[in-house]
Coordinates of C-alpha atoms in Angstrom, one line a residue:
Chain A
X154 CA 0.0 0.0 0.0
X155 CA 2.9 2.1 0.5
X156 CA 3.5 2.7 -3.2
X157 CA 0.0 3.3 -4.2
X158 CA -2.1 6.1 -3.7
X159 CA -5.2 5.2 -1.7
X160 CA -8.4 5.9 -3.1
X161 CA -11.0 8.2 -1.7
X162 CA -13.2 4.8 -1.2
X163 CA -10.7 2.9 0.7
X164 CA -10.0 5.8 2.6
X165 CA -13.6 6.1 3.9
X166 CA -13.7 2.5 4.0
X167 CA -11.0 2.3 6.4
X168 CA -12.0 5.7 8.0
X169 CA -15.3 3.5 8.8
X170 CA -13.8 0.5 10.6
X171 CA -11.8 3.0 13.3
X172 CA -14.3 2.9 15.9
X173 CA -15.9 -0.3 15.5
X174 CA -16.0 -3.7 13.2
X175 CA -18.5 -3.2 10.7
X176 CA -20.2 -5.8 8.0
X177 CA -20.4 -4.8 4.4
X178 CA -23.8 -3.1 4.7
X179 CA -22.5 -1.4 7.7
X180 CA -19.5 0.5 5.9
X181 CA -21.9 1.2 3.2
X182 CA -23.9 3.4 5.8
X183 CA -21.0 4.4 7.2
X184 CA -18.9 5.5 4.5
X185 CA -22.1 7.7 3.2
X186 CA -22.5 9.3 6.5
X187 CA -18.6 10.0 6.8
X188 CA -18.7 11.9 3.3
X189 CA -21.8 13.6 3.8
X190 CA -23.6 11.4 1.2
X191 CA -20.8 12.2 -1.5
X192 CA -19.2 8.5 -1.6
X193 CA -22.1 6.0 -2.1
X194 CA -20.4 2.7 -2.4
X195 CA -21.7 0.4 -4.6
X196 CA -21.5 -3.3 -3.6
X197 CA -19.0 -4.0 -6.5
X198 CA -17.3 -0.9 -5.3
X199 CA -17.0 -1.5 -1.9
X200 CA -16.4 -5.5 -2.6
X201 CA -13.0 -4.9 -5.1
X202 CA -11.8 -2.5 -2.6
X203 CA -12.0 -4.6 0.3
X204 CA -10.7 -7.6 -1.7
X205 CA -7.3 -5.2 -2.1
X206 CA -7.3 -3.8 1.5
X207 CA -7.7 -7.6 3.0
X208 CA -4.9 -8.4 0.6
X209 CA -2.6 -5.9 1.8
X210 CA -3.5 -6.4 5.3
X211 CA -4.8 -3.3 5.9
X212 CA -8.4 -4.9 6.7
X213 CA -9.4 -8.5 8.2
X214 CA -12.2 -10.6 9.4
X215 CA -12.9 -9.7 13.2
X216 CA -16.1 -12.3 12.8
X217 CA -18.6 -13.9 11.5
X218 CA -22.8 -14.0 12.4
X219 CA -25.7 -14.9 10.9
X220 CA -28.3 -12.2 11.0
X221 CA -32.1 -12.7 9.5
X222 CA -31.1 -16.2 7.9
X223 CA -28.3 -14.3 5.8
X224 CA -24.6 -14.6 6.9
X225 CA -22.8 -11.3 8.4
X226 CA -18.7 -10.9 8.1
X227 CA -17.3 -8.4 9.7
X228 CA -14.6 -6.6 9.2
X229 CA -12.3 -4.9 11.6
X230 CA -8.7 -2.6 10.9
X231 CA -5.4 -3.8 11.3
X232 CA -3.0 -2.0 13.0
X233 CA -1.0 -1.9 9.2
X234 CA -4.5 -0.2 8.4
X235 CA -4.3 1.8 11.1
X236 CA -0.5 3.3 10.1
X237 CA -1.8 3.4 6.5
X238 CA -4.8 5.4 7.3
X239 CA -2.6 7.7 9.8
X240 CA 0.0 8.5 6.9
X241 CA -2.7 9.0 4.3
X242 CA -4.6 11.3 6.9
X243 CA -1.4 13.3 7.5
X244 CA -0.8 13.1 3.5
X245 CA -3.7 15.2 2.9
X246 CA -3.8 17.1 6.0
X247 CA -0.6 18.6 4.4
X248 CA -2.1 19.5 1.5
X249 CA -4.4 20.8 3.0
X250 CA -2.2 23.3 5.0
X251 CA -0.6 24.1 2.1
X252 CA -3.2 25.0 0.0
X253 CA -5.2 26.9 2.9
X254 CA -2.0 29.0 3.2
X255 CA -1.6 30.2 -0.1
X256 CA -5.5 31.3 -0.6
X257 CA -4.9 33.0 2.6
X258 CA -2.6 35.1 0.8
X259 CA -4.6 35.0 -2.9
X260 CA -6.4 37.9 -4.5
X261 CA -7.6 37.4 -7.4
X262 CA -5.2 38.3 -10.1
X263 CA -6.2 41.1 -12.6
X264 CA -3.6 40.6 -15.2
X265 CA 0.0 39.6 -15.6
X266 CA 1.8 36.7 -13.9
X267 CA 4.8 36.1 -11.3
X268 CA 7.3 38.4 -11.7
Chain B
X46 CA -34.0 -17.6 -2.5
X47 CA -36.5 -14.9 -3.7
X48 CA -36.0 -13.6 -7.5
X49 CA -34.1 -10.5 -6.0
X50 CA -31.4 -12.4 -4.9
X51 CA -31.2 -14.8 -7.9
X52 CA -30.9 -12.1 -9.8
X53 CA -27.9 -10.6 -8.5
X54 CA -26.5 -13.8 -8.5
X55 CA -27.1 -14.1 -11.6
X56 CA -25.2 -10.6 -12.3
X57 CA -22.2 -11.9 -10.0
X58 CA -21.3 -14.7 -12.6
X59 CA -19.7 -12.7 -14.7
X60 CA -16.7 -12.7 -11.6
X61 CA -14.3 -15.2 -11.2
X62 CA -15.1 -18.2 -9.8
X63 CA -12.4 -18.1 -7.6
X64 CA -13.4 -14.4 -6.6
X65 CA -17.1 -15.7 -5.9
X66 CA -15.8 -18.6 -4.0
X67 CA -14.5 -15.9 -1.6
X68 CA -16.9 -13.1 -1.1
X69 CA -20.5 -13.7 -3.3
X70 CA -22.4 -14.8 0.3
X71 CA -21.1 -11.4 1.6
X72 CA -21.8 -9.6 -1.3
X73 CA -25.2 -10.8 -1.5
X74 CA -26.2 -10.2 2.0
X75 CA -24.9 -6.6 1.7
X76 CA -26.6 -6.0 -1.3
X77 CA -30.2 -7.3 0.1
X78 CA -29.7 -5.3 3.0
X79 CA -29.3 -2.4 0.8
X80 CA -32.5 -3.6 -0.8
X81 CA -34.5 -3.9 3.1
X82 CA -37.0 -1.7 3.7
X83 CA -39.3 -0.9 6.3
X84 CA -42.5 -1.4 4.5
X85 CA -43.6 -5.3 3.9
X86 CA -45.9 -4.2 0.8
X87 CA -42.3 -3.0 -0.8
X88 CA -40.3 -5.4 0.6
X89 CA -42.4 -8.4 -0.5
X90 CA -42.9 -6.6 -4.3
X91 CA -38.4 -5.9 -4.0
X92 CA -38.0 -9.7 -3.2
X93 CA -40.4 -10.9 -6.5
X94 CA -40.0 -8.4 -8.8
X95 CA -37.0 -5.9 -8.3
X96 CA -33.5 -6.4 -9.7
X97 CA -30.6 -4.9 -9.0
X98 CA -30.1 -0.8 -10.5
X99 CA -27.8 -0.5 -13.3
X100 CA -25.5 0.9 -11.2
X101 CA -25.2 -2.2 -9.4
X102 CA -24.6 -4.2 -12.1
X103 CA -22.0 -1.4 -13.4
X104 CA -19.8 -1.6 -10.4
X105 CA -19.8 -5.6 -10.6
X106 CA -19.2 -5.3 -14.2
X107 CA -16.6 -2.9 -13.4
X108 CA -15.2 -5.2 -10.6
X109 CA -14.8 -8.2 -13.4
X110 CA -12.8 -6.5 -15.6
X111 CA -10.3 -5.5 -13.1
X112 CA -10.0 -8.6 -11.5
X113 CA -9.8 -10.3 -15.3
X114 CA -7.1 -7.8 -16.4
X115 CA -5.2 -6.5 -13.5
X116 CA -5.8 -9.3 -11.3
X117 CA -5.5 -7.8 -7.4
X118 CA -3.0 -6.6 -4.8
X119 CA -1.1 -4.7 -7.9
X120 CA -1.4 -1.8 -9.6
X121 CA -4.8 -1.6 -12.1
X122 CA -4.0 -3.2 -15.5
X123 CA -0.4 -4.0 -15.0
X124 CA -0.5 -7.5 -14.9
X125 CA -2.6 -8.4 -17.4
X126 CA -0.6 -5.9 -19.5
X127 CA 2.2 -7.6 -18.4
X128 CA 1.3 -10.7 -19.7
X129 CA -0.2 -9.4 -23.0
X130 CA 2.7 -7.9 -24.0
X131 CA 5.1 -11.2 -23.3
X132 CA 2.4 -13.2 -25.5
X133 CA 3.2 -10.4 -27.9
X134 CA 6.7 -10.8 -27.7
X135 CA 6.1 -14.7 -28.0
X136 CA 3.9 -14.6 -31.4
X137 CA 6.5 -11.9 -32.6
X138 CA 9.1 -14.8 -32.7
X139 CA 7.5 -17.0 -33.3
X140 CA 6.0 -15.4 -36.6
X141 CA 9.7 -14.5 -37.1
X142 CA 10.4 -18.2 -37.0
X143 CA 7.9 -19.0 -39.3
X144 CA 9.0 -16.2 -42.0
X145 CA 12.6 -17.2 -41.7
X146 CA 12.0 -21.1 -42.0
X147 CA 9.7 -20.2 -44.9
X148 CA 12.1 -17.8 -46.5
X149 CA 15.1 -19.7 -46.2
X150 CA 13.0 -22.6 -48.2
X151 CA 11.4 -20.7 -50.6
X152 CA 15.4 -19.4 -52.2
X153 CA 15.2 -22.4 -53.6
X154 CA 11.3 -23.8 -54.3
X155 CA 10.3 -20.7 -55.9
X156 CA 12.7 -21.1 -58.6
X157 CA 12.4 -24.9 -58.7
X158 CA 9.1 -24.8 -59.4
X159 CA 9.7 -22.3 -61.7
X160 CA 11.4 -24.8 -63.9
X161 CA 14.6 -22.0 -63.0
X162 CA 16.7 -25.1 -61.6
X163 CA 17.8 -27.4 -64.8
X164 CA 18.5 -30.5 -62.8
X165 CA 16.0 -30.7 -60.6
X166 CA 12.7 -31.6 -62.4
X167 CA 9.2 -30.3 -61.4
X168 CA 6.3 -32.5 -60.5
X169 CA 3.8 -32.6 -63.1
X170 CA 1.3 -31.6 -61.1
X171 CA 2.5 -28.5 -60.6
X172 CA 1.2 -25.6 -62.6
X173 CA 3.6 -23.7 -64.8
X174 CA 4.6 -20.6 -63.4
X175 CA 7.8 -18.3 -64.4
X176 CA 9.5 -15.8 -62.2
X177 CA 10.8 -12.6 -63.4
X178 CA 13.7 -10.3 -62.0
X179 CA 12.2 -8.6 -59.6
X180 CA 10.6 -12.1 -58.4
X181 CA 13.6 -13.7 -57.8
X182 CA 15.5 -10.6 -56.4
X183 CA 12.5 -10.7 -54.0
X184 CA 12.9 -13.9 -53.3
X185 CA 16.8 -13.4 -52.4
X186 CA 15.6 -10.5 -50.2
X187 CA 13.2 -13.1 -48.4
X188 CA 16.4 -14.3 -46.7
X189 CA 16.1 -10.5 -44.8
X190 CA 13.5 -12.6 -42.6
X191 CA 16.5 -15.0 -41.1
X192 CA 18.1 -12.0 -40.4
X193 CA 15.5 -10.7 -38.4
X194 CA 15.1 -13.5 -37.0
X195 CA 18.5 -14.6 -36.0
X196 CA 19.0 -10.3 -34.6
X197 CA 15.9 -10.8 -32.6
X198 CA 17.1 -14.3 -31.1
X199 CA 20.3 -12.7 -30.6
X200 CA 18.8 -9.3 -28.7
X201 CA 19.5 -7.0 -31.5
X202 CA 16.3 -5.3 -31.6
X203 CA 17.0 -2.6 -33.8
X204 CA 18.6 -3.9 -36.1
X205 CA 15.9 -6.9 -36.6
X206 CA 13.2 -4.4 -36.5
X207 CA 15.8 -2.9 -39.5
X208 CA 15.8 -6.3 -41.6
X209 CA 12.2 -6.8 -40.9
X210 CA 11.2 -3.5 -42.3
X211 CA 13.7 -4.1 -45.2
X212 CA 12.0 -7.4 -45.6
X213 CA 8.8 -6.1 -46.0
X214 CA 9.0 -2.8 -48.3
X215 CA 9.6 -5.7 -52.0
X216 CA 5.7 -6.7 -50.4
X217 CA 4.6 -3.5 -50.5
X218 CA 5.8 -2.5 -53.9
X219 CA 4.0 -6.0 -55.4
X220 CA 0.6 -5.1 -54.0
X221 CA 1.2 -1.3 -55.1
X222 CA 2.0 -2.9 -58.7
X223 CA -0.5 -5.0 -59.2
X224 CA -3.1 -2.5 -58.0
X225 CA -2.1 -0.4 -60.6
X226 CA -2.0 -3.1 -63.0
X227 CA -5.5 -4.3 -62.0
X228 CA -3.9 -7.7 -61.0
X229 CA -6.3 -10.1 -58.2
X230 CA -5.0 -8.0 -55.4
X231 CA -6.2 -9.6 -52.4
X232 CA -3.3 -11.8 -51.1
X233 CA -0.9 -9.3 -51.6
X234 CA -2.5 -6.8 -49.4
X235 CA -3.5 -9.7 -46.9
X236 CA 0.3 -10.5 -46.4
X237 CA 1.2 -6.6 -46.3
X238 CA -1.0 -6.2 -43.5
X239 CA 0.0 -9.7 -41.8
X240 CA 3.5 -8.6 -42.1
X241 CA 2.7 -4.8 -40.6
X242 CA 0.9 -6.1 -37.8
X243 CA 4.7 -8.2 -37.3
X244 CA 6.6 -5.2 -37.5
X245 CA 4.7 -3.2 -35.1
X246 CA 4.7 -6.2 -32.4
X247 CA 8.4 -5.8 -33.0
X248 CA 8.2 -2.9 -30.6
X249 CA 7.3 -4.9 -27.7
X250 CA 11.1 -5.5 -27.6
X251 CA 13.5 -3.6 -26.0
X252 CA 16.5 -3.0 -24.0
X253 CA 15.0 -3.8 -21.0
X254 CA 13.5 -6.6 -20.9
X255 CA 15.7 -10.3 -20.6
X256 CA 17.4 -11.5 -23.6
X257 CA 15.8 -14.2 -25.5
X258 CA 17.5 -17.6 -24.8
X259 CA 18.7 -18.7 -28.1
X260 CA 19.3 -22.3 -28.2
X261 CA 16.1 -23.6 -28.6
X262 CA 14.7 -20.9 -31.1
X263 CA 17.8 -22.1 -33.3
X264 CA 17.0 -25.6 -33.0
X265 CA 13.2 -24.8 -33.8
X266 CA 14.6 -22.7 -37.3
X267 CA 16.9 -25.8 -38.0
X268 CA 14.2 -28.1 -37.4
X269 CA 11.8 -26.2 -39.4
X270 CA 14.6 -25.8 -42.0
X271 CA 15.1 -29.5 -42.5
X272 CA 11.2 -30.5 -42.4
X273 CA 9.2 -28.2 -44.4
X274 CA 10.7 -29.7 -47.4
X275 CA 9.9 -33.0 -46.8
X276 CA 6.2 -31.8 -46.0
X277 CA 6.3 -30.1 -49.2
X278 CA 7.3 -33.2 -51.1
X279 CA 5.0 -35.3 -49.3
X280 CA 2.4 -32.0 -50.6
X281 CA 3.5 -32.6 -54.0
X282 CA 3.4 -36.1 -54.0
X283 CA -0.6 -36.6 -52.9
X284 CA -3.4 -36.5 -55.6
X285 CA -4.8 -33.3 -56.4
X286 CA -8.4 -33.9 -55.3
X287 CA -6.8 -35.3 -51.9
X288 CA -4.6 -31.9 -50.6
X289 CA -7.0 -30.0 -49.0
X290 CA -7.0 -32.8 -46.0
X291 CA -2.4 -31.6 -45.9
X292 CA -2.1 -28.5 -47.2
X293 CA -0.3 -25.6 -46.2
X294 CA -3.2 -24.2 -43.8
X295 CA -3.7 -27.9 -42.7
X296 CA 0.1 -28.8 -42.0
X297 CA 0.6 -25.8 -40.0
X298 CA -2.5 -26.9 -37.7
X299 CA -1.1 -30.0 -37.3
X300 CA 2.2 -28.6 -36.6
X301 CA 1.0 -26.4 -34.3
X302 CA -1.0 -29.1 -32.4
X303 CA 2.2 -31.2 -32.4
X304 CA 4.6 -28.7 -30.9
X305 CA 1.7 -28.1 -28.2
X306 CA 2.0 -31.3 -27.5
X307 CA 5.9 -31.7 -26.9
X308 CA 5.5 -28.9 -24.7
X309 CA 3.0 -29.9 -22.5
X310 CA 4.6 -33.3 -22.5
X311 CA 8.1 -31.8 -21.3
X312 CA 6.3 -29.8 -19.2
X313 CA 4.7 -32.7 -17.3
X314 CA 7.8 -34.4 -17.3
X315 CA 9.9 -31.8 -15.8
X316 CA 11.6 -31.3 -18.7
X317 CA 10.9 -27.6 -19.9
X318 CA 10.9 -27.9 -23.6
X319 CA 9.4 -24.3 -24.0
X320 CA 11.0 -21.6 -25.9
X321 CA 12.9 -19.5 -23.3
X322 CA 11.3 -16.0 -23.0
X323 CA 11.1 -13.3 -20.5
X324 CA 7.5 -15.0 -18.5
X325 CA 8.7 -18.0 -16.9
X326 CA 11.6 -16.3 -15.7
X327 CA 9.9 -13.3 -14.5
X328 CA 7.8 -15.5 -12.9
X329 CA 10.8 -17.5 -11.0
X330 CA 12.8 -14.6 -10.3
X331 CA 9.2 -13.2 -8.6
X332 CA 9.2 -16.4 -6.6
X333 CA 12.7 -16.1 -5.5
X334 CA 12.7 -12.7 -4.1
X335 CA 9.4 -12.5 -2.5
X336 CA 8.5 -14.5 0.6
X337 CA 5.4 -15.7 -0.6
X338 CA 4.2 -18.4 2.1
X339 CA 3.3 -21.1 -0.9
X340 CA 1.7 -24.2 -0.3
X341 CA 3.2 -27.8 -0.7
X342 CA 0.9 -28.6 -3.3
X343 CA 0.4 -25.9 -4.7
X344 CA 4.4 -25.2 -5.2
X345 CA 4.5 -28.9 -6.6
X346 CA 1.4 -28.4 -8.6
X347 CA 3.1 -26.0 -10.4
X348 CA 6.4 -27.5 -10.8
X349 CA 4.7 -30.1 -12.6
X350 CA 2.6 -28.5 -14.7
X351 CA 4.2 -25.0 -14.5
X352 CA 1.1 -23.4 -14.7
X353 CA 0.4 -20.5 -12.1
X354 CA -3.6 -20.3 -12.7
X355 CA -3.6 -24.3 -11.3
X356 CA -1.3 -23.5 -8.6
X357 CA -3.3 -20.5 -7.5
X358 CA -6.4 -22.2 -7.2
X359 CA -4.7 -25.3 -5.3
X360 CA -3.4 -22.2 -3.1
X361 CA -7.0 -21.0 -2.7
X362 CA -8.4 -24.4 -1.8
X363 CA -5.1 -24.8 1.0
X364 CA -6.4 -21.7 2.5
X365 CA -10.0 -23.2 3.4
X366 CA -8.9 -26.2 4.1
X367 CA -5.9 -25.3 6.3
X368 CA -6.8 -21.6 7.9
X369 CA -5.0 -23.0 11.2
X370 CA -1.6 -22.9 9.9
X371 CA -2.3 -19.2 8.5
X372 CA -3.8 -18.0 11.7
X373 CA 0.0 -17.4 12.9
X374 CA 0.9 -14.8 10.7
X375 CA 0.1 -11.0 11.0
X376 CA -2.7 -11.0 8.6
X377 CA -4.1 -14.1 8.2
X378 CA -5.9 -12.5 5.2
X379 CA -2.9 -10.8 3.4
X380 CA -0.9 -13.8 2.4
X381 CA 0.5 -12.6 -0.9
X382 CA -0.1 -16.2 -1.8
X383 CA -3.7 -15.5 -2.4
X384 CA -3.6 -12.5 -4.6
X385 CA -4.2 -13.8 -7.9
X386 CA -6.5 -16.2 -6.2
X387 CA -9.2 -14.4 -4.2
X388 CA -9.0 -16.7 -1.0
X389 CA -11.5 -16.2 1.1
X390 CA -11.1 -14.5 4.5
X391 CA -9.7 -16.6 7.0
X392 CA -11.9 -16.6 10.3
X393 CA -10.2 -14.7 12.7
X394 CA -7.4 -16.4 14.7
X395 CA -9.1 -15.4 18.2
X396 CA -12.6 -15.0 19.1
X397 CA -13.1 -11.4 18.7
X398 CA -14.4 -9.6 21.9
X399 CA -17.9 -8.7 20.9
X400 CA -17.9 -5.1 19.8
X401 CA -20.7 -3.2 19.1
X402 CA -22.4 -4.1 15.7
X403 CA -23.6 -1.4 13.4
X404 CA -26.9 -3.3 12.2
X405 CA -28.2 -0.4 10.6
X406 CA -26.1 2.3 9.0
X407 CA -29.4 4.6 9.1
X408 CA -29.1 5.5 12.9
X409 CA -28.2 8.7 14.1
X410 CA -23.8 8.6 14.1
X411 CA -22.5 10.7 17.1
X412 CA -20.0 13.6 16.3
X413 CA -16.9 11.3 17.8
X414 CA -14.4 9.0 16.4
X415 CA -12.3 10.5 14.0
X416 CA -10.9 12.8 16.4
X417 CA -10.7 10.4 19.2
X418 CA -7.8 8.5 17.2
X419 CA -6.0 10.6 14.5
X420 CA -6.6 14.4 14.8
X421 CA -5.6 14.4 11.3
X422 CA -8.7 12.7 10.0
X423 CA -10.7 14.3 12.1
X424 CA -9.7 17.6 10.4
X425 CA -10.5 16.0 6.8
X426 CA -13.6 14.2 8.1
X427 CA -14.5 17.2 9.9

């Protein structure tokens, strides 16, 4: 995961499981509510995501229930999804600073360029 | 199973079955709890009559294609890439091969059935033809193809990607002639674009990939060398009304099948009889370095049949039937053994302490988390 940029999905996703373990449906919710309703995962979505983050370890199976006939996994962070998260967090917090900085400064320019 | 749900399993086909194996219960419980709803008049008419929204069906579609192409746990696209482009560089010699074997032979059929060889008669069967100067001087330039051929073996890209343009420019001035002389045109402009399709696979070669093991593309030219001859002979010598069951198209079939053979043969045996290009040893040298946890059988699996798809899925099947052994290591989900092969999650290697589930996502979500555990998402969630 180190050499890949994380997406805004798995970013939610594993913004989601901080808290708490969640089951598929759960993050769903969850991711939605984190975004505002910006990031609706679909199930495809969601599913290839969390194929790649189980795969790099970032994600795995806390347990397993059966809820209205229909088995439940869920899913909890690891503490390599934890670090990830952190560093991708602190990626765009920086980013952010920066770019809050310079429109502190901005005026809109009325012709010409750097000097 | 209601018609909802058969439905979407219906759309989840279109995964691997290996991917399926692994997550389509979980997917399909998520997606009919997207589907609940509070009303039993709407639920009941969801569960006979509704189907999953084209968005759905997108982002499984979507899901398919990237596992097909770029498999997972790597970069989007870059293995399959990988792979097509080393099956390019594979049909590129191996259509190299062909033109060479074929050129080499035809210096001296073409003017042996032209009657242009005094002492070596022509079959009666074969129809008159003459060659001209610019025939035969294209036929001498023919031998251009063992050059490619033999600079390509030998990693000299440019200058076989030099000889095989050479080589192909005579074919280009034919089709232009006979266009303009209103000659059948067809063939000619059939091999032109055959051949142009060659050159441009030529630029899947370059300085950075592994050299191409000569020996046995040198024994395949001799072989070829020494047999197309006698297959032409043998040709020459059957009926007229009985060729089309070994003719050229036929032969090459059967040739193809044969070699096939050998090579899965070998393979079985231990024996690698394949032509030495950059795959197989990408693949070792991949094995080498990594410290992929791979299983008994799967490892000996592909030792004897050196294919990775079969090993993968003896992998996959290790990893349901022995999760024990994998409950050791940090992730018990993140074995790199199971990329290609979607392995299902592992159940988790202690019973979890029961934490709060999140049954419904619609419930109110307190303002907390985030900033209880990294400040810095809180600021971006926030």
């Amino acid at each position: 995961m180190a050499t890949r940029v994380m997406t805004e999905p798995a970013f939610f996703i594993l913004t989601a499981l901080v808290d708490t373990p969640r089951h598929g449906y759960g993050i769903v919710g969850e991711v939605a509510e984190l975004s505002e309703g910006r990031v609706r995962l679909k199930v495809g979505t969601l599913y290839g995501v969390l194929d790649r983050l189980v795969t790099d370890g970032l994600v795995e199976l806390d347990r397993e229930e059966v809820a209205q006939g229909r088995l439940r996994r869920y899913y909890r962070l690891t503490e390599a999804g934890g670090r990830a998260l952190a560093a991708e967090a602190e990626r765009q917090a920086a980013n952010v600073r920066v770019a809050s900085e310079r429109l502190r400064t901005w005026r809109p320019a009325l012709g010409g360029g750097v000097a | 199973m209601n018609v909802l749900e058969q439905r979407y399993r219906r759309v989840l086909r279109v995964l691997p079955d290996s991917y399926r194996q692994a997550w389509e219960e979980d997917m399909v419980a998520t997606f009919l709890a997207s589907m609940d709803t509070d009303d039993v008049e709407d639920a009941e008419f969801l569960a006979d009559y509704g189907r999953p929204s084209w968005s759905e069906v997108a982002s499984v579609a979507r899901l398919a294609v990237r596992l097909r192409i770029g498999g997972t746990g790597v970069p989007p696209l870059s293995v399959g890439l990988g792979e097509a482009v080393r099956a390019v560089r594979l049909v590129a010699l191996a259509v190299l091969l062909l033109s060479a074997v074929w050129a080499t032979w035809g210096v001296w059929r073409n003017p042996w059935l032209a009657n242009e060889i005094p002492w070596l008669p022509v079959p009666d069967e074969v129809p008159a033809f003459s060659m001209g100067f610019w025939e035969m001087a294209w036929n001498v330039v023919g031998l251009l193809w063992v050059a490619a051929f033999l600079a390509l073996v030998f990693g000299r890209w440019w200058a076989a990607r030099l000889f095989a343009v050479l080589a192909f420019l005579p074919g280009v001035g034919f089709a232009v002639r006979d266009t303009l002389a209103g000659n059948p045109v067809f063939a000619r402009w059939s091999d032109v674009l055959v051949t142009a399709l060659l050159l441009f696979t030529l630029a899947a070669f370059h300085r950075d990939i592994p050299p191409v093991r000569p020996r046995p593309w040198l024994i395949a030219f001799a072989v070829g060398v020494a047999l197309t001859p006698a297959a032409e002979l043998v040709i020459l010598t059957l009926p007229m009304d009985s060729r089309w069951l070994l003719g050229w198209p036929g032969l090459n079939c059967v040739l193809i099948l044969a070699a096939a053979l050998v090579y899965l043969g070998g393979q079985a045996l231990g024996r690698s009889l394949a032509p030495s290009w950059e795959g197989p040893k990408a693949m070792d040298d991949s094995d080498a370095t990594s410290d992929r946890p791979h299983t008994l059988s799967a490892v000996t699996l592909r030792r004897c049949l050196g294919t990775r798809r079969i090993a993968r899925r003896v992998a996959a099947v290790d990893a349901y039937e022995f999760p024990l052994q994998r409950a050791s290591a940090t992730s018990p989900l993140a074995s790199p053994t199971h990329r290609g092969a979607h392995s299902p999650p592992a159940r988790p290697p202690r019973p979890a302490a029961h934490t709060p589930s999140t049954d419904s996502p619609r419930r109110a979500f307190p303002a907390r988390r985030c900033g209880a555990t990294t400040p810095e998402v809180a600021l971006l969630a926030g």
